[in-house]
Every structure is written in structure tokens, then in C-alpha cells.
XYZ file of N, CA and C in Angstrom:
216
model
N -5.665 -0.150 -15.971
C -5.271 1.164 -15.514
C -3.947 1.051 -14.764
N -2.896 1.906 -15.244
C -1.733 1.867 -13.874
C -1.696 2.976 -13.149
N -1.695 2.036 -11.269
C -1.670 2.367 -10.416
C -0.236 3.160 -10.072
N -0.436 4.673 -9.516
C 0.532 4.763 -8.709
C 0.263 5.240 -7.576
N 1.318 5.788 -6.653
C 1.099 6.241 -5.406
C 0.765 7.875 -5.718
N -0.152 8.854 -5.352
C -0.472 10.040 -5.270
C 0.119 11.047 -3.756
N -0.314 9.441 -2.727
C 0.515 10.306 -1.495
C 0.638 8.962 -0.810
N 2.045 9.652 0.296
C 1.897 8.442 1.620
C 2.420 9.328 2.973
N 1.777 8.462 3.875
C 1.698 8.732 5.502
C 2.501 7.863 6.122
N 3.526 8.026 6.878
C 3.743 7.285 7.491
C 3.312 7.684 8.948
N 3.049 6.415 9.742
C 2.214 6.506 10.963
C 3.142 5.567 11.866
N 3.295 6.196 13.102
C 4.073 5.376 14.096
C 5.630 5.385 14.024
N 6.400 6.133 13.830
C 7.437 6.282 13.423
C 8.032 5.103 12.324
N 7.077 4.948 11.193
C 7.493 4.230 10.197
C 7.234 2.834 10.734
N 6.427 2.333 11.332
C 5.700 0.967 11.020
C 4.805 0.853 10.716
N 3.792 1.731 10.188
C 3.191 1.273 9.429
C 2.472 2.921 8.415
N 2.588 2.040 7.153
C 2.544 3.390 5.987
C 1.052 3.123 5.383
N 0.877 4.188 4.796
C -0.636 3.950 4.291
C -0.206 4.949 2.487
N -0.574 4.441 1.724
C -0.194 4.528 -0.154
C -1.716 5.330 -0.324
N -1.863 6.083 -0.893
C -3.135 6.554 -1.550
C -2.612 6.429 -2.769
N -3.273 5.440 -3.227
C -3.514 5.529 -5.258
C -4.152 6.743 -6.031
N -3.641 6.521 -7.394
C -4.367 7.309 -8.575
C -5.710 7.200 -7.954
N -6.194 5.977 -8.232
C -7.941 5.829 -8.478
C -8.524 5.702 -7.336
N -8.315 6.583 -6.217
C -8.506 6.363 -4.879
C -8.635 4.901 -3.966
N -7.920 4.019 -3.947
C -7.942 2.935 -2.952
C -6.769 3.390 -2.311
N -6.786 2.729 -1.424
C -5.854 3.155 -0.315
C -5.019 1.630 -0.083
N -3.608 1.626 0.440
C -2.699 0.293 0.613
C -1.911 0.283 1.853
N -2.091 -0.082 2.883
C -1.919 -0.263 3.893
C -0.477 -1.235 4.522
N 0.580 -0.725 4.456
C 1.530 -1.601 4.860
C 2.080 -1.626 6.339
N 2.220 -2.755 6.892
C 2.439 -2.903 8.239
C 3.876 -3.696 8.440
N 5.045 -2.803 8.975
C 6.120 -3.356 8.330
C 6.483 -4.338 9.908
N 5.627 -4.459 10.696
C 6.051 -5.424 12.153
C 5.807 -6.822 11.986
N 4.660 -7.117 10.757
C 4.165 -8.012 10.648
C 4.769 -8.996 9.545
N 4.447 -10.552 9.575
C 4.934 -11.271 8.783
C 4.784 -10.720 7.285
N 5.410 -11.234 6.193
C 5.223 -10.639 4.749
C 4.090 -11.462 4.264
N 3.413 -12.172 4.912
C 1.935 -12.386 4.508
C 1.060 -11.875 4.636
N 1.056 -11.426 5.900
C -0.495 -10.486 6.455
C 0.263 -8.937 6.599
N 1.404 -8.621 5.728
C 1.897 -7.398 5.849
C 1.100 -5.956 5.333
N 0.674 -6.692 4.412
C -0.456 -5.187 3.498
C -1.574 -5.727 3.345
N -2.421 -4.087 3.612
C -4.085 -4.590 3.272
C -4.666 -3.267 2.219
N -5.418 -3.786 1.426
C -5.948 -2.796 0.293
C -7.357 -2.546 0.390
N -7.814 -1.752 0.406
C -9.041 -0.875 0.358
C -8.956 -0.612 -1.296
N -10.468 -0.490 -1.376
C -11.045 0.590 -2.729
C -11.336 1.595 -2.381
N -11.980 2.385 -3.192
C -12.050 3.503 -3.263
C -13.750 3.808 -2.468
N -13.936 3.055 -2.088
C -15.858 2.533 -1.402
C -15.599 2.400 -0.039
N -13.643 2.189 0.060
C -13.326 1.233 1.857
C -13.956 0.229 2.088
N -13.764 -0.774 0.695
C -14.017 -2.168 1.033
C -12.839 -2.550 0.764
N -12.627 -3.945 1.416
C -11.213 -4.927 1.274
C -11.048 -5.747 0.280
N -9.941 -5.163 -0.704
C -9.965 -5.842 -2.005
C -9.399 -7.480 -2.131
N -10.079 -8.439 -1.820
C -9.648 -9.475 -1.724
C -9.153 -10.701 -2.742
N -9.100 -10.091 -4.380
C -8.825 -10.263 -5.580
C -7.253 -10.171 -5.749
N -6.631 -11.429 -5.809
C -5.083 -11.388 -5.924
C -4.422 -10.441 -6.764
N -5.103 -10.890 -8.002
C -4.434 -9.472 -9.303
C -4.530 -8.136 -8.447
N -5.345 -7.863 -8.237
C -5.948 -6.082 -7.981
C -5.189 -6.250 -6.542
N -4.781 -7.019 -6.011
C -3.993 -6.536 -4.657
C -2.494 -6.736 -5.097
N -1.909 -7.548 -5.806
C -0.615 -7.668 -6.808
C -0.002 -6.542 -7.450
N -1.554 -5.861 -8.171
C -1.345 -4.244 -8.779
C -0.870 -2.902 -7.689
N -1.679 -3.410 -6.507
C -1.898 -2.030 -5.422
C -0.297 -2.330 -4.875
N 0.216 -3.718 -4.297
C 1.793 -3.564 -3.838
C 2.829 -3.114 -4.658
N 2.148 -3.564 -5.812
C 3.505 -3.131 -6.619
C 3.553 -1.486 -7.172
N 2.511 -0.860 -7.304
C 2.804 0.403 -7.187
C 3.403 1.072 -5.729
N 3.047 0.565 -4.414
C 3.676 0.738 -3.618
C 5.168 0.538 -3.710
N 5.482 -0.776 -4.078
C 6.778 -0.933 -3.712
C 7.747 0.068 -4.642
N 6.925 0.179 -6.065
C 7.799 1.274 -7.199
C 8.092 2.747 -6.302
N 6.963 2.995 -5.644
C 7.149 4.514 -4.884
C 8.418 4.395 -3.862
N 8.450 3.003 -3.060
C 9.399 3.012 -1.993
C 10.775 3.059 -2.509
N 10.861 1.872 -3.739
C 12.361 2.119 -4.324
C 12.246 3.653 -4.933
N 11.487 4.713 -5.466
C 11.746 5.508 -6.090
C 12.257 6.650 -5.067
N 11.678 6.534 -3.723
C 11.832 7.447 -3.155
C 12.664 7.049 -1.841
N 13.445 5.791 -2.034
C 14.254 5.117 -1.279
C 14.026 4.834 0.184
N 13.222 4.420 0.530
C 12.561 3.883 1.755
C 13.391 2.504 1.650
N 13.602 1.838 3.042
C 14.393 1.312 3.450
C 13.195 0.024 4.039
């Protein structure tokens, strides 16, 4: 299935954003933090998707929304 972004929040004056997907999971980016522990992914249940592919899929529809809509 491809993921995209449906909506986003930014919270805290832009440190940290939250992605709602097509298929309802949610992607959590925390831009204070190292680029390891920077994003966290939820399903659509609000469990923590801890499956590399399926968290690989959820950033990179994020990151397509940020370049599309030019976030910095």
C-alpha cells in the first residue's frame, strides 16, 4: 500500500510534528533529538511499529510531504 500524509500538526513551535497517514498510523517526528531516536510510528491500534520496512515506509512518506510542502 502507499503511504501518504492525510494531515500534520505541528506542536511546540515546530519541534516536534506529528504525520497522520492514509491508513491511519500516525508518525511522530521530534526534530531536538538525535536522527536516531528522531521519529516514532504508531498504527492505526496506537501500537509502536517496531518493523524496519513499515517504519522506512511511514518516514518516507513523511519526508515526501515535507519536501512537497517545503518544510525546512
Amino acid at each position: 500500500m502507499y503511504l501518504c500524509v492525510t494531515g500534520c500538526e505541528h506542536i511546540g513551535y515546530g519541534e516536534r510534528r506529528v504525520y497522520h497517514l492514509n491508513d491511519g498510523s500516525t508518525v511522530v517526528e521530534r526534530r531536538d533529538l538525535p536522527a536516531v531516536s528522531r521519529w516514532q510510528c504508531w498504527d492505526n491500534h496506537n501500537h509502536r511499529v517496531y518493523k524496519k520496512s513499515d517504519q522506512t515506509a511511514m518516514k518516507q512518506a513523511a519526508e515526501r510531504h515535507k519536501k512537497r510542502f517545503k518544510f525546512v
